[in-house]
């Protein structure tokens, strides 16, 4: 069974469990799908869930440690919530409930094919620990709000968006100091997006993200660490203008740019996001936590798996943290079904 289909089935099973269904299949069509298992089970930092009540834990359904479930409201109400945020249709829920009771088959879900050959070839036995459903997914992650576009339409819309960004004058301090806006680099059809913080001096000069010293380190992580080419991934930032003196973007600046990154991600529809540093992690996961606290884990937003790690600029100042970043990158690769290159020395 296709890795992505399996991941989605697992998510649906989890949603059903959260909706109060206690007897769920451990396998579908011969594929093992049990929800317990390896991996870091984590809670969305901003999800308003409470721990599963003991009654549910004792009901025979295995609830992995730290898994957050909706604890209040009758099962119908909870199912309603899950439907209303677009994860499964009533028909799919019915089919799954039947399959759970051993009657009938679960219809496979349509997934767009991966366009990248190396990435597409990477079928994985590893299933990321999908451990929560957010009540309010960010707009870019809400399937029902996302248009399915041809690659040509996608490029056209991204170009339109980049032109809008280039003409943006929302942040006077940034507009005054910028040479140009910095929209993105790489392959818009990539399943993997890196999100940084903001352009620096080199990026501002060249109009391309991550081309300075931190950018060279990111390129090394992608090429030497992951064995991918930089052109195979998509790279962008939380804000599109260089902050003067490379200061941290203000909350207002991040808010002003929110619409642009949201639309960018809705067009790209990444399967994986790697957040570089706290600003990106906070922006993508909607949390106030710092990257130190949330690195080393997999998060799921709709169909997208998110990993956070240190910012390459931080790694340049704190090389000892590279070891942890390599752990994070290996976790990401495992989730993606990519084997680490054998020659890769840990910690470099
Ligand atoms: N740091 C970032 O966060 N983004 C860039 O594009 C360059 C450096
Ligand atoms: N703090 C940050 O803001 N970013 C990092 O990458 C590490 C620590």
mmCIF file of C-alpha atoms and ligand atoms in Angstrom:
data_model
loop_
_atom_site.group_PDB
_atom_site.id
_atom_site.type_symbol
_atom_site.label_atom_id
_atom_site.label_comp_id
_atom_site.label_asym_id
_atom_site.label_seq_id
_atom_site.Cartn_x
_atom_site.Cartn_y
_atom_site.Cartn_z
ATOM 1 C CA UNK A 1 0.000 0.000 0.000
ATOM 2 C CA UNK A 2 1.273 3.428 -0.902
ATOM 3 C CA UNK A 3 3.041 5.188 1.941
ATOM 4 C CA UNK A 4 0.901 8.283 1.693
ATOM 5 C CA UNK A 5 -2.349 6.305 1.543
ATOM 6 C CA UNK A 6 -1.254 4.409 4.616
ATOM 7 C CA UNK A 7 -0.430 7.636 6.403
ATOM 8 C CA UNK A 8 -3.856 9.048 5.582
ATOM 9 C CA UNK A 9 -5.657 5.870 6.602
ATOM 10 C CA UNK A 10 -3.828 6.022 9.867
ATOM 11 C CA UNK A 11 -4.941 9.625 10.316
ATOM 12 C CA UNK A 12 -8.529 8.636 9.575
ATOM 13 C CA UNK A 13 -8.345 5.792 12.083
ATOM 14 C CA UNK A 14 -7.006 8.200 14.626
ATOM 15 C CA UNK A 15 -9.787 10.660 13.911
ATOM 16 C CA UNK A 16 -12.320 7.870 14.332
ATOM 17 C CA UNK A 17 -10.789 6.962 17.634
ATOM 18 C CA UNK A 18 -10.940 10.569 18.700
ATOM 19 C CA UNK A 19 -14.591 10.559 17.655
ATOM 20 C CA UNK A 20 -15.227 7.790 20.134
ATOM 21 C CA UNK A 21 -15.051 4.686 17.914
ATOM 22 C CA UNK A 22 -13.364 2.074 20.073
ATOM 23 C CA UNK A 23 -13.159 -0.981 17.806
ATOM 24 C CA UNK A 24 -10.831 -0.093 14.996
ATOM 25 C CA UNK A 25 -9.050 -2.402 12.557
ATOM 26 C CA UNK A 26 -5.389 -3.112 13.104
ATOM 27 C CA UNK A 27 -4.956 -3.767 9.434
ATOM 28 C CA UNK A 28 -6.737 -2.899 6.217
ATOM 29 C CA UNK A 29 -6.251 -4.903 3.054
ATOM 30 C CA UNK A 30 -3.488 -6.847 4.777
ATOM 31 C CA UNK A 31 -1.537 -3.703 5.691
ATOM 32 C CA UNK A 32 -0.746 -3.237 9.337
ATOM 33 C CA UNK A 33 -2.157 0.088 10.503
ATOM 34 C CA UNK A 34 -2.275 -0.175 14.266
ATOM 35 C CA UNK A 35 -2.070 3.267 15.776
ATOM 36 C CA UNK A 36 0.312 2.438 18.565
ATOM 37 C CA UNK A 37 3.941 2.020 17.795
ATOM 38 C CA UNK A 38 7.201 3.798 17.455
ATOM 39 C CA UNK A 39 7.828 7.439 17.058
ATOM 40 C CA UNK A 40 7.357 10.505 19.131
ATOM 41 C CA UNK A 41 3.707 11.068 19.786
ATOM 42 C CA UNK A 42 3.207 14.710 20.281
ATOM 43 C CA UNK A 43 0.510 17.217 20.913
ATOM 44 C CA UNK A 44 -0.016 20.249 18.734
ATOM 45 C CA UNK A 45 1.461 23.057 20.793
ATOM 46 C CA UNK A 46 -1.628 25.207 20.355
ATOM 47 C CA UNK A 47 -4.299 22.567 20.058
ATOM 48 C CA UNK A 48 -6.972 22.956 22.679
ATOM 49 C CA UNK A 49 -7.165 19.299 23.586
ATOM 50 C CA UNK A 50 -7.213 17.667 26.953
ATOM 51 C CA UNK A 51 -5.949 14.239 27.794
ATOM 52 C CA UNK A 52 -8.132 11.303 26.983
ATOM 53 C CA UNK A 53 -10.246 10.429 29.976
ATOM 54 C CA UNK A 54 -9.446 7.240 31.796
ATOM 55 C CA UNK A 55 -12.701 5.669 30.649
ATOM 56 C CA UNK A 56 -11.531 5.866 27.091
ATOM 57 C CA UNK A 57 -8.079 4.600 28.000
ATOM 58 C CA UNK A 58 -9.665 1.657 29.735
ATOM 59 C CA UNK A 59 -12.019 0.871 26.883
ATOM 60 C CA UNK A 60 -9.681 -1.471 25.097
ATOM 61 C CA UNK A 61 -8.508 1.045 22.531
ATOM 62 C CA UNK A 62 -4.815 1.606 23.016
ATOM 63 C CA UNK A 63 -4.063 5.296 23.491
ATOM 64 C CA UNK A 64 -0.356 6.008 23.072
ATOM 65 C CA UNK A 65 1.259 8.030 25.834
ATOM 66 C CA UNK A 66 0.988 11.789 25.316
ATOM 67 C CA UNK A 67 -1.646 11.407 22.653
ATOM 68 C CA UNK A 68 -4.174 14.135 22.968
ATOM 69 C CA UNK A 69 -7.752 13.305 22.319
ATOM 70 C CA UNK A 70 -10.943 15.251 22.474
ATOM 71 C CA UNK A 71 -12.310 14.478 25.857
ATOM 72 C CA UNK A 72 -15.606 16.295 26.065
ATOM 73 C CA UNK A 73 -18.938 16.116 24.297
ATOM 74 C CA UNK A 74 -20.929 13.146 23.090
ATOM 75 C CA UNK A 75 -19.387 11.050 20.293
ATOM 76 C CA UNK A 76 -21.782 12.496 17.707
ATOM 77 C CA UNK A 77 -20.715 16.026 18.507
ATOM 78 C CA UNK A 78 -17.063 15.063 18.235
ATOM 79 C CA UNK A 79 -17.618 13.301 14.940
ATOM 80 C CA UNK A 80 -19.335 16.442 13.752
ATOM 81 C CA UNK A 81 -16.300 18.504 14.632
ATOM 82 C CA UNK A 82 -14.037 16.161 12.783
ATOM 83 C CA UNK A 83 -16.233 16.216 9.715
ATOM 84 C CA UNK A 84 -16.534 19.945 9.877
ATOM 85 C CA UNK A 85 -12.811 20.408 9.557
ATOM 86 C CA UNK A 86 -12.844 18.381 6.446
ATOM 87 C CA UNK A 87 -10.834 15.291 7.297
ATOM 88 C CA UNK A 88 -13.366 12.671 6.225
ATOM 89 C CA UNK A 89 -16.760 12.696 4.622
ATOM 90 C CA UNK A 90 -19.777 11.024 6.200
ATOM 91 C CA UNK A 91 -19.558 8.291 3.550
ATOM 92 C CA UNK A 92 -15.889 7.646 4.270
ATOM 93 C CA UNK A 93 -16.594 7.526 7.989
ATOM 94 C CA UNK A 94 -19.364 5.014 7.344
ATOM 95 C CA UNK A 95 -17.087 2.877 5.155
ATOM 96 C CA UNK A 96 -14.375 2.979 7.769
ATOM 97 C CA UNK A 97 -16.777 2.100 10.537
ATOM 98 C CA UNK A 98 -17.933 -0.880 8.442
ATOM 99 C CA UNK A 99 -14.371 -1.896 7.763
ATOM 100 C CA UNK A 100 -13.693 -1.556 11.462
ATOM 101 C CA UNK A 101 -16.503 -4.010 12.109
ATOM 102 C CA UNK A 102 -15.020 -6.360 9.529
ATOM 103 C CA UNK A 103 -17.596 -5.575 6.833
ATOM 104 C CA UNK A 104 -16.454 -4.132 3.564
ATOM 105 C CA UNK A 105 -13.362 -2.448 2.243
ATOM 106 C CA UNK A 106 -11.922 0.959 2.866
ATOM 107 C CA UNK A 107 -11.826 2.919 -0.379
ATOM 108 C CA UNK A 108 -8.269 4.037 -1.187
ATOM 109 C CA UNK A 109 -7.742 7.784 -1.204
ATOM 110 C CA UNK A 110 -6.584 9.634 -4.265
ATOM 111 C CA UNK A 111 -3.146 11.141 -3.826
ATOM 112 C CA UNK A 112 -1.341 13.317 -6.335
ATOM 113 C CA UNK A 113 1.767 11.459 -7.540
ATOM 114 C CA UNK A 114 5.134 12.672 -6.344
ATOM 115 C CA UNK A 115 6.868 14.426 -9.184
ATOM 116 C CA UNK A 116 10.388 14.018 -7.956
ATOM 117 C CA UNK A 117 11.841 10.668 -8.955
ATOM 118 C CA UNK A 118 14.184 10.091 -6.086
ATOM 119 C CA UNK A 119 11.554 11.235 -3.623
ATOM 120 C CA UNK A 120 8.812 9.318 -5.426
ATOM 121 C CA UNK A 121 10.870 6.144 -5.369
ATOM 122 C CA UNK A 122 11.284 6.351 -1.637
ATOM 123 C CA UNK A 123 8.570 4.066 -0.380
ATOM 124 C CA UNK A 124 8.847 3.721 3.353
ATOM 125 C CA UNK A 125 8.070 1.184 5.993
ATOM 126 C CA UNK A 126 8.184 4.024 8.474
ATOM 127 C CA UNK A 127 4.970 5.767 9.336
ATOM 128 C CA UNK A 128 5.234 9.125 10.990
ATOM 129 C CA UNK A 129 3.518 9.225 14.328
ATOM 130 C CA UNK A 130 0.354 11.048 13.493
ATOM 131 C CA UNK A 131 -0.871 11.974 16.855
ATOM 132 C CA UNK A 132 -3.301 14.814 16.855
ATOM 133 C CA UNK A 133 -5.906 16.558 14.830
ATOM 134 C CA UNK A 134 -5.972 20.283 15.211
ATOM 135 C CA UNK A 135 -9.401 21.745 15.668
ATOM 136 C CA UNK A 136 -8.440 24.725 13.588
ATOM 137 C CA UNK A 137 -6.003 23.884 10.891
ATOM 138 C CA UNK A 138 -4.244 26.797 9.224
ATOM 139 C CA UNK A 139 -6.020 27.733 6.005
ATOM 140 C CA UNK A 140 -3.216 26.428 3.813
ATOM 141 C CA UNK A 141 -3.568 22.955 5.347
ATOM 142 C CA UNK A 142 -7.331 22.686 4.983
ATOM 143 C CA UNK A 143 -7.893 20.320 2.091
ATOM 144 C CA UNK A 144 -11.351 21.600 1.258
ATOM 145 C CA UNK A 145 -10.008 25.120 0.849
ATOM 146 C CA UNK A 146 -7.190 24.091 -1.443
ATOM 147 C CA UNK A 147 -7.660 24.167 -5.182
ATOM 148 C CA UNK A 148 -6.125 21.412 -7.231
ATOM 149 C CA UNK A 149 -4.027 23.131 -9.875
ATOM 150 C CA UNK A 150 -2.002 21.890 -12.803
ATOM 151 C CA UNK A 151 1.758 22.461 -12.484
ATOM 152 C CA UNK A 152 1.447 25.297 -15.025
ATOM 153 C CA UNK A 153 -1.405 26.970 -13.154
ATOM 154 C CA UNK A 154 0.529 26.585 -9.936
ATOM 155 C CA UNK A 155 3.580 28.323 -11.398
ATOM 156 C CA UNK A 156 1.438 31.089 -12.820
ATOM 157 C CA UNK A 157 -0.284 31.660 -9.463
ATOM 158 C CA UNK A 158 3.042 31.637 -7.636
ATOM 159 C CA UNK A 159 4.378 34.227 -10.053
ATOM 160 C CA UNK A 160 1.297 36.381 -9.491
ATOM 161 C CA UNK A 161 1.786 36.027 -5.752
ATOM 162 C CA UNK A 162 5.489 36.909 -6.036
ATOM 163 C CA UNK A 163 4.520 40.062 -7.970
ATOM 164 C CA UNK A 164 2.045 41.008 -5.253
ATOM 165 C CA UNK A 165 4.720 40.467 -2.632
ATOM 166 C CA UNK A 166 7.189 42.579 -4.637
ATOM 167 C CA UNK A 167 4.730 45.467 -4.561
ATOM 168 C CA UNK A 168 3.828 45.090 -0.896
ATOM 169 C CA UNK A 169 4.337 48.178 1.261
ATOM 170 C CA UNK A 170 2.751 47.049 4.510
ATOM 171 C CA UNK A 171 5.839 47.323 6.726
ATOM 172 C CA UNK A 172 7.363 50.815 6.367
ATOM 173 C CA UNK A 173 10.549 49.887 8.196
ATOM 174 C CA UNK A 174 11.166 46.936 5.869
ATOM 175 C CA UNK A 175 10.144 48.734 2.669
ATOM 176 C CA UNK A 176 12.546 51.583 3.454
ATOM 177 C CA UNK A 177 15.483 49.232 3.927
ATOM 178 C CA UNK A 178 14.965 46.500 1.371
ATOM 179 C CA UNK A 179 16.633 46.209 -2.006
ATOM 180 C CA UNK A 180 13.938 43.804 -3.131
ATOM 181 C CA UNK A 181 11.587 41.183 -1.763
ATOM 182 C CA UNK A 182 12.761 37.562 -1.512
ATOM 183 C CA UNK A 183 10.022 35.124 -2.443
ATOM 184 C CA UNK A 184 11.365 31.582 -2.842
ATOM 185 C CA UNK A 185 13.862 29.250 -4.420
ATOM 186 C CA UNK A 186 13.628 25.687 -5.659
ATOM 187 C CA UNK A 187 11.009 23.333 -6.994
ATOM 188 C CA UNK A 188 7.353 24.295 -6.410
ATOM 189 C CA UNK A 189 6.343 20.663 -7.002
ATOM 190 C CA UNK A 190 8.600 19.399 -4.242
ATOM 191 C CA UNK A 191 6.996 17.445 -1.405
ATOM 192 C CA UNK A 192 9.442 19.180 0.971
ATOM 193 C CA UNK A 193 9.486 22.861 1.921
ATOM 194 C CA UNK A 194 12.055 24.543 4.162
ATOM 195 C CA UNK A 195 10.764 27.635 5.921
ATOM 196 C CA UNK A 196 13.317 30.097 7.290
ATOM 197 C CA UNK A 197 12.870 33.372 9.097
ATOM 198 C CA UNK A 198 13.674 36.345 6.894
ATOM 199 C CA UNK A 199 16.155 37.299 4.181
ATOM 200 C CA UNK A 200 19.569 38.541 5.244
ATOM 201 C CA UNK A 201 21.914 40.927 3.445
ATOM 202 C CA UNK A 202 22.990 38.457 0.748
ATOM 203 C CA UNK A 203 19.421 37.360 0.108
ATOM 204 C CA UNK A 204 18.267 40.981 -0.089
ATOM 205 C CA UNK A 205 20.962 41.674 -2.672
ATOM 206 C CA UNK A 206 20.316 38.568 -4.799
ATOM 207 C CA UNK A 207 16.564 38.175 -4.314
ATOM 208 C CA UNK A 208 16.999 34.481 -3.451
ATOM 209 C CA UNK A 209 16.524 32.912 0.001
ATOM 210 C CA UNK A 210 19.367 31.205 1.856
ATOM 211 C CA UNK A 211 22.314 32.186 -0.327
ATOM 212 C CA UNK A 212 24.590 33.649 2.378
ATOM 213 C CA UNK A 213 26.606 31.722 4.977
ATOM 214 C CA UNK A 214 23.522 30.276 6.663
ATOM 215 C CA UNK A 215 22.266 29.412 3.203
ATOM 216 C CA UNK A 216 25.444 27.495 2.429
ATOM 217 C CA UNK A 217 24.926 25.477 5.590
ATOM 218 C CA UNK A 218 21.308 24.786 4.624
ATOM 219 C CA UNK A 219 22.482 23.723 1.173
ATOM 220 C CA UNK A 220 24.958 21.333 2.842
ATOM 221 C CA UNK A 221 22.183 19.901 5.007
ATOM 222 C CA UNK A 222 20.063 19.286 1.906
ATOM 223 C CA UNK A 223 22.836 17.914 -0.293
ATOM 224 C CA UNK A 224 25.398 16.268 1.996
ATOM 225 C CA UNK A 225 22.951 15.430 4.759
ATOM 226 C CA UNK A 226 19.845 14.398 2.878
ATOM 227 C CA UNK A 227 21.407 13.414 -0.428
ATOM 228 C CA UNK A 228 19.014 15.674 -2.327
ATOM 229 C CA UNK A 229 19.788 18.489 -4.702
ATOM 230 C CA UNK A 230 18.907 21.988 -3.518
ATOM 231 C CA UNK A 231 16.785 22.446 -6.658
ATOM 232 C CA UNK A 232 14.664 19.463 -5.598
ATOM 233 C CA UNK A 233 13.246 21.196 -2.533
ATOM 234 C CA UNK A 234 11.360 24.452 -2.079
ATOM 235 C CA UNK A 235 12.818 27.140 0.168
ATOM 236 C CA UNK A 236 11.073 30.214 1.526
ATOM 237 C CA UNK A 237 10.840 32.436 4.589
ATOM 238 C CA UNK A 238 8.237 33.602 7.095
ATOM 239 C CA UNK A 239 8.709 37.193 5.935
ATOM 240 C CA UNK A 240 9.812 38.270 2.493
ATOM 241 C CA UNK A 241 11.820 41.419 3.291
ATOM 242 C CA UNK A 242 15.140 41.789 5.071
ATOM 243 C CA UNK A 243 14.762 43.314 8.534
ATOM 244 C CA UNK A 244 17.270 46.141 9.059
ATOM 245 C CA UNK A 245 20.417 44.930 10.869
ATOM 246 C CA UNK A 246 18.991 41.400 10.530
ATOM 247 C CA UNK A 247 16.881 41.978 13.607
ATOM 248 C CA UNK A 248 14.162 39.450 14.439
ATOM 249 C CA UNK A 249 10.939 40.219 12.575
ATOM 250 C CA UNK A 250 8.311 41.895 14.754
ATOM 251 C CA UNK A 251 4.978 40.214 15.383
ATOM 252 C CA UNK A 252 3.369 42.876 13.193
ATOM 253 C CA UNK A 253 5.728 42.101 10.330
ATOM 254 C CA UNK A 254 5.040 38.380 10.628
ATOM 255 C CA UNK A 255 1.309 39.152 10.661
ATOM 256 C CA UNK A 256 1.594 41.421 7.613
ATOM 257 C CA UNK A 257 3.311 38.629 5.700
ATOM 258 C CA UNK A 258 0.997 35.872 6.943
ATOM 259 C CA UNK A 259 -1.279 36.039 3.936
ATOM 260 C CA UNK A 260 1.640 35.608 1.548
ATOM 261 C CA UNK A 261 3.186 32.559 3.208
ATOM 262 C CA UNK A 262 -0.254 31.000 3.679
ATOM 263 C CA UNK A 263 -1.040 31.389 -0.002
ATOM 264 C CA UNK A 264 2.411 30.173 -0.966
ATOM 265 C CA UNK A 265 1.950 27.001 1.097
ATOM 266 C CA UNK A 266 -1.599 26.491 -0.168
ATOM 267 C CA UNK A 267 -0.232 26.560 -3.726
ATOM 268 C CA UNK A 268 2.731 24.301 -2.990
ATOM 269 C CA UNK A 269 0.731 21.863 -0.821
ATOM 270 C CA UNK A 270 3.860 20.383 0.753
ATOM 271 C CA UNK A 271 3.780 16.939 2.292
ATOM 272 C CA UNK A 272 6.667 17.877 4.558
ATOM 273 C CA UNK A 273 7.741 21.162 6.091
ATOM 274 C CA UNK A 274 11.025 21.691 7.874
ATOM 275 C CA UNK A 275 10.892 24.806 10.059
ATOM 276 C CA UNK A 276 14.268 26.461 10.559
ATOM 277 C CA UNK A 277 14.430 28.208 13.912
ATOM 278 C CA UNK A 278 11.891 29.463 16.381
ATOM 279 C CA UNK A 279 10.245 32.116 14.220
ATOM 280 C CA UNK A 280 9.381 29.588 11.507
ATOM 281 C CA UNK A 281 8.344 26.932 14.035
ATOM 282 C CA UNK A 282 6.084 29.385 15.858
ATOM 283 C CA UNK A 283 4.595 30.681 12.640
ATOM 284 C CA UNK A 284 3.887 27.258 11.132
ATOM 285 C CA UNK A 285 2.678 25.487 14.272
ATOM 286 C CA UNK A 286 0.905 28.473 15.787
ATOM 287 C CA UNK A 287 2.778 28.103 19.051
ATOM 288 C CA UNK A 288 4.762 30.372 21.339
ATOM 289 C CA UNK A 289 7.218 27.580 22.143
ATOM 290 C CA UNK A 290 10.844 27.927 21.148
ATOM 291 C CA UNK A 291 12.451 25.545 18.710
ATOM 292 C CA UNK A 292 14.539 23.950 21.483
ATOM 293 C CA UNK A 293 11.307 22.648 22.997
ATOM 294 C CA UNK A 294 9.632 21.402 19.846
ATOM 295 C CA UNK A 295 12.501 20.078 17.765
ATOM 296 C CA UNK A 296 12.949 16.313 17.467
ATOM 297 C CA UNK A 297 9.250 15.622 16.950
ATOM 298 C CA UNK A 298 6.847 15.118 14.094
ATOM 299 C CA UNK A 299 3.737 17.251 13.878
ATOM 300 C CA UNK A 300 0.882 16.805 11.469
ATOM 301 C CA UNK A 301 -1.146 19.624 9.969
ATOM 302 C CA UNK A 302 -3.711 18.092 7.648
ATOM 303 C CA UNK A 303 -1.699 16.152 5.095
ATOM 304 C CA UNK A 304 1.558 17.876 6.001
ATOM 305 C CA UNK A 305 4.164 16.476 8.376
ATOM 306 C CA UNK A 306 6.188 19.168 10.129
ATOM 307 C CA UNK A 307 9.645 18.910 11.682
ATOM 308 C CA UNK A 308 11.352 21.821 13.424
ATOM 309 C CA UNK A 309 15.067 22.265 13.865
ATOM 310 C CA UNK A 310 17.590 24.950 14.680
ATOM 311 C CA UNK A 311 18.148 27.776 12.265
ATOM 312 C CA UNK A 312 21.363 27.374 10.232
ATOM 313 C CA UNK A 313 22.498 30.822 11.432
ATOM 314 C CA UNK A 314 22.154 29.547 14.995
ATOM 315 C CA UNK A 315 24.175 26.470 14.039
ATOM 316 C CA UNK A 316 26.960 28.702 12.715
ATOM 317 C CA UNK A 317 27.178 30.345 16.146
ATOM 318 C CA UNK A 318 26.577 27.084 18.057
ATOM 319 C CA UNK A 319 28.152 24.253 16.077
ATOM 320 C CA UNK A 320 27.539 21.809 18.927
ATOM 321 C CA UNK A 321 23.824 21.989 18.095
ATOM 322 C CA UNK A 322 24.480 20.461 14.660
ATOM 323 C CA UNK A 323 24.275 17.010 16.198
ATOM 324 C CA UNK A 324 20.661 17.653 17.218
ATOM 325 C CA UNK A 325 19.841 19.133 13.835
ATOM 326 C CA UNK A 326 21.194 15.978 12.214
ATOM 327 C CA UNK A 327 18.849 13.973 14.467
ATOM 328 C CA UNK A 328 15.956 16.165 13.315
ATOM 329 C CA UNK A 329 16.938 15.786 9.676
ATOM 330 C CA UNK A 330 17.177 12.012 10.079
ATOM 331 C CA UNK A 331 13.702 12.014 11.620
ATOM 332 C CA UNK A 332 12.431 14.001 8.644
ATOM 333 C CA UNK A 333 14.131 11.635 6.215
ATOM 334 C CA UNK A 334 12.661 8.635 7.983
ATOM 335 C CA UNK A 335 9.195 10.172 7.774
ATOM 336 C CA UNK A 336 9.818 10.765 4.059
ATOM 337 C CA UNK A 337 11.123 7.258 3.513
ATOM 338 C CA UNK A 338 14.591 8.491 2.594
ATOM 339 C CA UNK A 339 17.590 6.511 3.772
ATOM 340 C CA UNK A 340 20.482 8.610 5.071
ATOM 341 C CA UNK A 341 23.464 8.543 2.695
ATOM 342 C CA UNK A 342 25.838 5.858 4.047
ATOM 343 C CA UNK A 343 28.902 8.087 3.922
ATOM 344 C CA UNK A 344 27.270 10.773 6.036
ATOM 345 C CA UNK A 345 29.208 11.438 9.235
ATOM 346 C CA UNK A 346 26.947 12.460 12.088
ATOM 347 C CA UNK A 347 27.451 15.896 13.536
ATOM 348 C CA UNK A 348 28.951 17.677 10.550
HETATM 349 N N1 LIG B 1 18.130 33.312 7.077
HETATM 350 C C1 LIG B 1 16.819 33.070 6.829
HETATM 351 O O1 LIG B 1 16.042 32.814 7.706
HETATM 352 N N2 LIG B 1 16.409 33.133 5.578
HETATM 353 C C2 LIG B 1 17.218 33.400 4.568
HETATM 354 O O2 LIG B 1 16.738 33.405 3.446
HETATM 355 C C3 LIG B 1 18.568 33.622 4.849
HETATM 356 C C4 LIG B 1 19.007 33.580 6.112
HETATM 357 N N1 LIG B 2 16.734 29.880 19.103
HETATM 358 C C1 LIG B 2 16.242 30.328 17.927
HETATM 359 O O1 LIG B 2 15.510 31.299 17.869
HETATM 360 N N2 LIG B 2 16.549 29.682 16.807
HETATM 361 C C2 LIG B 2 17.335 28.608 16.805
HETATM 362 O O2 LIG B 2 17.560 28.053 15.761
HETATM 363 C C3 LIG B 2 17.841 28.151 18.037
HETATM 364 C C4 LIG B 2 17.526 28.794 19.170
#
